[in-house]
PDB file of C-alpha atoms in Angstrom:
ATOM      1  CA  ASN A  20     -13.352 158.686  86.323  1.00 66.00           C
ATOM      2  CA  TYR A  21     -10.147 159.588  84.579  1.00 75.00           C
ATOM      3  CA  ALA A  22      -8.125 157.207  86.699  1.00 82.00           C
ATOM      4  CA  LEU A  23     -10.446 154.396  85.724  1.00 82.00           C
ATOM      5  CA  LYS A  24     -10.569 155.200  82.007  1.00 84.00           C
ATOM      6  CA  PHE A  25      -6.803 155.786  81.838  1.00 88.00           C
ATOM      7  CA  THR A  26      -6.160 152.033  82.000  1.00 92.00           C
ATOM      8  CA  GLU A  27      -8.055 151.726  78.703  1.00 92.00           C
ATOM      9  CA  LEU A  28      -5.603 153.887  76.762  1.00 91.00           C
ATOM     10  CA  GLY A  29      -3.063 151.085  76.232  1.00 93.00           C
ATOM     11  CA  PRO A  30      -5.510 148.579  74.856  1.00 93.00           C
ATOM     12  CA  ALA A  31      -7.140 151.272  72.686  1.00 93.00           C
ATOM     13  CA  VAL A  32      -3.751 152.354  71.085  1.00 92.00           C
ATOM     14  CA  LEU A  33      -2.629 148.684  70.650  1.00 93.00           C
ATOM     15  CA  ALA A  34      -5.993 147.642  69.048  1.00 90.00           C
ATOM     16  CA  GLY A  35      -5.866 150.603  66.705  1.00 90.00           C
ATOM     17  CA  LEU A  36      -2.301 150.006  65.567  1.00 90.00           C
ATOM     18  CA  GLU A  37      -2.808 146.234  65.232  1.00 93.00           C
ATOM     19  CA  GLY A  38      -5.932 146.596  63.245  1.00 93.00           C
ATOM     20  CA  ILE A  39      -7.506 143.525  61.599  1.00 94.00           C
ATOM     21  CA  GLN A  40      -6.611 141.532  58.496  1.00 96.00           C
ATOM     22  CA  VAL A  41      -8.602 142.154  55.392  1.00 97.00           C
ATOM     23  CA  ASP A  42      -9.238 139.401  52.861  1.00 97.00           C
ATOM     24  CA  GLY A  43      -8.263 141.108  49.611  1.00 96.00           C
ATOM     25  CA  ALA A  44     -10.223 138.780  47.276  1.00 97.00           C
ATOM     26  CA  LYS A  45     -13.384 139.196  49.419  1.00 97.00           C
ATOM     27  CA  ARG A  46     -12.883 142.937  49.562  1.00 97.00           C
ATOM     28  CA  SER A  47     -12.553 143.015  45.700  1.00 96.00           C
ATOM     29  CA  SER A  48     -15.646 140.981  45.170  1.00 97.00           C
ATOM     30  CA  LEU A  49     -17.666 143.125  47.686  1.00 96.00           C
ATOM     31  CA  SER A  50     -16.400 146.299  45.870  1.00 96.00           C
ATOM     32  CA  ALA A  51     -17.374 144.878  42.534  1.00 96.00           C
ATOM     33  CA  ALA A  52     -20.893 143.932  43.719  1.00 96.00           C
ATOM     34  CA  GLN A  53     -21.420 147.393  45.300  1.00 96.00           C
ATOM     35  CA  GLY A  54     -19.993 148.997  42.125  1.00 96.00           C
ATOM     36  CA  ASN A  55     -22.568 147.109  40.124  1.00 97.00           C
ATOM     37  CA  ILE A  56     -25.392 148.463  42.456  1.00 97.00           C
ATOM     38  CA  ILE A  57     -23.971 152.026  42.024  1.00 97.00           C
ATOM     39  CA  SER A  58     -24.025 151.849  38.220  1.00 97.00           C
ATOM     40  CA  THR A  59     -27.346 150.073  38.033  1.00 98.00           C
ATOM     41  CA  GLN A  60     -29.080 152.528  40.349  1.00 98.00           C
ATOM     42  CA  LEU A  61     -27.420 155.522  38.579  1.00 97.00           C
ATOM     43  CA  ILE A  62     -28.819 154.336  35.279  1.00 97.00           C
ATOM     44  CA  ALA A  63     -32.254 153.816  36.789  1.00 97.00           C
ATOM     45  CA  VAL A  64     -32.278 157.227  38.464  1.00 97.00           C
ATOM     46  CA  GLN A  65     -31.066 158.992  35.278  1.00 97.00           C
ATOM     47  CA  LYS A  66     -33.800 157.178  33.254  1.00 97.00           C
ATOM     48  CA  MET A  67     -36.414 158.395  35.712  1.00 97.00           C
ATOM     49  CA  THR A  68     -35.121 161.987  35.852  1.00 97.00           C
ATOM     50  CA  TRP A  69     -32.728 163.320  33.227  1.00 97.00           C
ATOM     51  CA  PRO A  70     -29.484 162.002  31.605  1.00 97.00           C
ATOM     52  CA  THR A  71     -27.126 164.179  33.629  1.00 97.00           C
ATOM     53  CA  PHE A  72     -28.759 163.859  36.968  1.00 97.00           C
ATOM     54  CA  ASN A  73     -26.219 163.327  39.764  1.00 97.00           C
ATOM     55  CA  PRO A  74     -27.778 161.842  43.059  1.00 96.00           C
ATOM     56  CA  ASN A  75     -24.810 163.519  45.062  1.00 93.00           C
ATOM     57  CA  SER A  76     -25.543 166.866  43.718  1.00 94.00           C
ATOM     58  CA  VAL A  77     -27.547 169.004  46.139  1.00 91.00           C
ATOM     59  CA  ARG A  78     -28.586 171.277  43.216  1.00 93.00           C
ATOM     60  CA  ASP A  79     -30.000 168.345  41.163  1.00 95.00           C
ATOM     61  CA  VAL A  80     -31.845 166.884  44.173  1.00 94.00           C
ATOM     62  CA  LYS A  81     -33.317 170.257  45.049  1.00 93.00           C
ATOM     63  CA  THR A  82     -34.417 170.694  41.384  1.00 94.00           C
ATOM     64  CA  LEU A  83     -36.022 167.179  41.558  1.00 95.00           C
ATOM     65  CA  PHE A  84     -37.851 168.172  44.761  1.00 92.00           C
ATOM     66  CA  GLN A  85     -39.314 171.252  42.998  1.00 92.00           C
ATOM     67  CA  ILE A  86     -40.458 169.071  40.072  1.00 93.00           C
ATOM     68  CA  LEU A  87     -42.014 166.381  42.341  1.00 94.00           C
ATOM     69  CA  GLY A  88     -44.002 168.932  44.351  1.00 90.00           C
ATOM     70  CA  GLY A  89     -41.656 169.514  47.313  1.00 86.00           C
ATOM     71  CA  LYS A  90     -41.660 173.217  46.907  1.00 82.00           C
ATOM     72  CA  ASP A  91     -41.893 173.897  50.691  1.00 81.00           C
ATOM     73  CA  ALA A  92     -38.992 171.607  51.593  1.00 81.00           C
ATOM     74  CA  THR A  93     -36.201 173.431  53.389  1.00 83.00           C
ATOM     75  CA  ASN A  94     -33.671 170.582  52.720  1.00 88.00           C
ATOM     76  CA  THR A  95     -33.281 167.250  50.878  1.00 89.00           C
ATOM     77  CA  ASP A  96     -32.067 164.969  53.607  1.00 90.00           C
ATOM     78  CA  VAL A  97     -33.541 161.430  54.229  1.00 89.00           C
ATOM     79  CA  LYS A  98     -36.456 162.711  56.310  1.00 91.00           C
ATOM     80  CA  ALA A  99     -37.470 165.286  53.745  1.00 91.00           C
ATOM     81  CA  ARG A 100     -37.212 162.612  50.981  1.00 91.00           C
ATOM     82  CA  GLU A 101     -39.383 160.250  53.056  1.00 92.00           C
ATOM     83  CA  LYS A 102     -41.938 162.989  53.669  1.00 91.00           C
ATOM     84  CA  LEU A 103     -42.271 163.700  49.919  1.00 93.00           C
ATOM     85  CA  ALA A 104     -42.258 159.970  49.058  1.00 93.00           C
ATOM     86  CA  GLU A 105     -45.352 159.487  51.237  1.00 94.00           C
ATOM     87  CA  LYS A 106     -47.269 161.977  49.217  1.00 91.00           C
ATOM     88  CA  ASN A 107     -45.974 161.047  45.710  1.00 92.00           C
ATOM     89  CA  PRO A 108     -45.472 157.380  44.580  1.00 94.00           C
ATOM     90  CA  ILE A 109     -43.203 158.475  41.712  1.00 95.00           C
ATOM     91  CA  ALA A 110     -40.963 160.319  44.199  1.00 95.00           C
ATOM     92  CA  SER A 111     -40.965 157.167  46.381  1.00 95.00           C
ATOM     93  CA  ARG A 112     -39.659 155.094  43.354  1.00 97.00           C
ATOM     94  CA  ILE A 113     -37.036 157.670  42.505  1.00 97.00           C
ATOM     95  CA  PHE A 114     -35.822 158.374  46.038  1.00 96.00           C
ATOM     96  CA  GLY A 115     -35.619 154.567  46.632  1.00 96.00           C
ATOM     97  CA  ALA A 116     -33.100 154.339  43.756  1.00 97.00           C
ATOM     98  CA  ILE A 117     -31.275 157.391  44.982  1.00 96.00           C
ATOM     99  CA  ASP A 118     -30.986 155.899  48.513  1.00 95.00           C
ATOM    100  CA  ALA A 119     -29.697 152.595  47.195  1.00 96.00           C
ATOM    101  CA  TYR A 120     -27.082 154.507  45.091  1.00 97.00           C
ATOM    102  CA  LYS A 121     -26.044 156.598  48.152  1.00 95.00           C
ATOM    103  CA  LYS A 122     -25.842 153.615  50.465  1.00 93.00           C
ATOM    104  CA  ALA A 123     -23.586 151.552  48.019  1.00 95.00           C
ATOM    105  CA  SER A 124     -21.449 154.651  47.353  1.00 95.00           C
ATOM    106  CA  LYS A 125     -20.994 155.255  51.152  1.00 92.00           C
ATOM    107  CA  LEU A 126     -19.984 151.610  51.654  1.00 93.00           C
ATOM    108  CA  VAL A 127     -17.525 151.670  48.786  1.00 95.00           C
ATOM    109  CA  GLY A 128     -16.089 155.115  49.680  1.00 92.00           C
ATOM    110  CA  THR A 129     -15.859 154.698  53.364  1.00 91.00           C
ATOM    111  CA  TYR A 130     -15.018 150.967  53.980  1.00 93.00           C
ATOM    112  CA  LEU A 131     -14.208 148.986  50.816  1.00 94.00           C
ATOM    113  CA  ASN A 132     -11.826 151.529  49.408  1.00 93.00           C
ATOM    114  CA  ALA A 133     -10.365 152.524  52.804  1.00 93.00           C
ATOM    115  CA  PRO A 134      -6.550 152.713  52.472  1.00 93.00           C
ATOM    116  CA  LEU A 135      -5.010 149.607  54.061  1.00 94.00           C
ATOM    117  CA  TYR A 136      -1.669 149.336  55.880  1.00 93.00           C
ATOM    118  CA  GLY A 137      -0.451 146.191  54.139  1.00 93.00           C
ATOM    119  CA  GLU A 138      -3.363 143.877  54.465  1.00 95.00           C
ATOM    120  CA  ARG A 139      -4.688 145.435  57.685  1.00 96.00           C
ATOM    121  CA  LEU A 140      -7.572 147.829  58.336  1.00 95.00           C
ATOM    122  CA  LEU A 141      -6.535 150.225  61.051  1.00 95.00           C
ATOM    123  CA  TRP A 142      -8.517 152.703  63.166  1.00 93.00           C
ATOM    124  CA  ALA A 143      -8.107 154.924  66.241  1.00 94.00           C
ATOM    125  CA  PHE A 144     -10.134 154.137  69.276  1.00 92.00           C
ATOM    126  CA  ASN A 145     -10.953 156.934  71.744  1.00 92.00           C
ATOM    127  CA  PRO A 146     -11.976 155.642  75.221  1.00 90.00           C
ATOM    128  CA  PHE A 147     -13.192 159.025  76.112  1.00 87.00           C
ATOM    129  CA  GLY A 148     -15.172 159.524  72.970  1.00 87.00           C
ATOM    130  CA  THR A 149     -18.710 159.395  74.308  1.00 88.00           C
ATOM    131  CA  ASP A 150     -20.599 160.712  77.321  1.00 87.00           C
ATOM    132  CA  SER A 151     -21.800 157.135  78.019  1.00 86.00           C
ATOM    133  CA  CYS A 152     -18.194 155.918  78.487  1.00 82.00           C
ATOM    134  CA  ARG A 153     -18.337 153.797  75.287  1.00 85.00           C
ATOM    135  CA  TRP A 154     -15.367 154.027  72.968  1.00 89.00           C
ATOM    136  CA  SER A 155     -15.609 155.880  69.677  1.00 92.00           C
ATOM    137  CA  SER A 156     -13.420 155.439  66.710  1.00 92.00           C
ATOM    138  CA  SER A 157     -12.111 157.232  63.631  1.00 92.00           C
ATOM    139  CA  LYS A 158      -9.635 156.687  60.765  1.00 91.00           C
ATOM    140  CA  SER A 159      -6.182 155.735  62.092  1.00 91.00           C
ATOM    141  CA  HIS A 160      -3.894 158.590  63.007  1.00 87.00           C
ATOM    142  CA  LEU A 161      -1.176 156.778  61.018  1.00 87.00           C
ATOM    143  CA  PHE A 162      -0.864 158.574  57.676  1.00 86.00           C
ATOM    144  CA  LEU A 163       1.213 158.868  54.594  1.00 86.00           C
ATOM    145  CA  MET A 164       2.195 162.208  52.978  1.00 86.00           C
ATOM    146  CA  ASP A 165       1.411 161.964  49.256  1.00 83.00           C
ATOM    147  CA  LYS A 166       2.464 165.156  47.540  1.00 83.00           C
ATOM    148  CA  SER A 167       0.383 167.910  49.149  1.00 84.00           C
ATOM    149  CA  LYS A 168      -2.252 165.702  50.937  1.00 85.00           C
ATOM    150  CA  TYR A 169      -2.301 163.232  53.846  1.00 86.00           C
ATOM    151  CA  ILE A 170      -3.613 159.754  53.346  1.00 85.00           C
ATOM    152  CA  HIS A 171      -4.991 158.321  56.499  1.00 86.00           C
ATOM    153  CA  PHE A 172      -5.101 154.524  56.788  1.00 92.00           C
ATOM    154  CA  GLY A 173      -8.200 152.650  57.683  1.00 92.00           C
ATOM    155  CA  ALA A 174     -11.714 153.691  58.700  1.00 92.00           C
ATOM    156  CA  GLN A 175     -13.693 154.153  61.825  1.00 90.00           C
ATOM    157  CA  ALA A 176     -14.577 150.716  63.199  1.00 85.00           C
ATOM    158  CA  GLN A 177     -17.738 151.230  65.417  1.00 83.00           C
ATOM    159  CA  ASN A 178     -20.270 151.438  62.595  1.00 84.00           C
ATOM    160  CA  LEU A 179     -18.795 148.936  60.132  1.00 87.00           C
ATOM    161  CA  PRO A 180     -21.801 147.613  58.405  1.00 88.00           C
ATOM    162  CA  PRO A 181     -22.499 143.855  58.444  1.00 88.00           C
ATOM    163  CA  TYR A 182     -21.928 143.603  54.730  1.00 88.00           C
ATOM    164  CA  ALA A 183     -18.435 145.104  55.103  1.00 91.00           C
ATOM    165  CA  LYS A 184     -17.504 142.785  57.853  1.00 92.00           C
ATOM    166  CA  LYS A 185     -17.467 139.928  55.467  1.00 94.00           C
ATOM    167  CA  MET A 186     -14.037 141.015  54.211  1.00 96.00           C
ATOM    168  CA  LEU A 187     -12.447 140.843  57.692  1.00 95.00           C
ATOM    169  CA  ARG A 188     -10.581 137.677  58.837  1.00 96.00           C
ATOM    170  CA  SER A 189      -9.032 136.727  62.111  1.00 95.00           C
ATOM    171  CA  ASP A 190      -5.309 136.298  62.709  1.00 95.00           C
ATOM    172  CA  ASP A 191      -4.130 132.698  63.291  1.00 95.00           C
ATOM    173  CA  GLY A 192      -5.129 131.601  66.782  1.00 96.00           C
ATOM    174  CA  PHE A 193      -7.891 134.219  67.176  1.00 93.00           C
ATOM    175  CA  TRP A 194     -11.629 134.416  66.480  1.00 93.00           C
ATOM    176  CA  LEU A 195     -13.777 137.231  65.385  1.00 90.00           C
ATOM    177  CA  TYR A 196     -17.069 137.824  67.098  1.00 86.00           C
ATOM    178  CA  GLU A 197     -19.383 140.671  67.868  1.00 80.00           C
ATOM    179  CA  ILE A 198     -20.706 141.278  71.446  1.00 77.00           C
ATOM    180  CA  ASP A 199     -22.939 144.231  70.547  1.00 67.00           C
ATOM    181  CA  LYS A 200     -26.364 143.522  69.021  1.00 58.00           C
TER     182      LYS A 200
END
């Protein structure tokens, strides 16, 4: 198996170091649109809960669970929120806004604000990354030392949401297409 997979190392390293072009204007417009969703949903959640509520705060969400009748919940993950939302229509409305906020925040933080190398989104492919022999990916191993922290370029490429793919563009003479799904 290693002898067969070893031939994939070269293309994996090359693809990760080449990356893909990012349309800066499209990236900015996508980031602005998601930023609008974040601020709109945060205002909505804070109107439905309390003025200082933070959807990313575990403490605040646990407190909200207690208020909405989820006293027996052991955590506040998506499944627990869905379970409580089935019992309580008010919780359903609030958690819907929280989920929209978290989704937009994840998209901005992970993909739209990922550090670029010039105009290119980089990643690191791992041909040995899964038991099913599919490749996995992560942020690029190429980094920049900024004072006391490392800044890694790029983002993982395997779960790039369709919305974020709109900012990608092909190099001259190449096409972009997706063979999965």
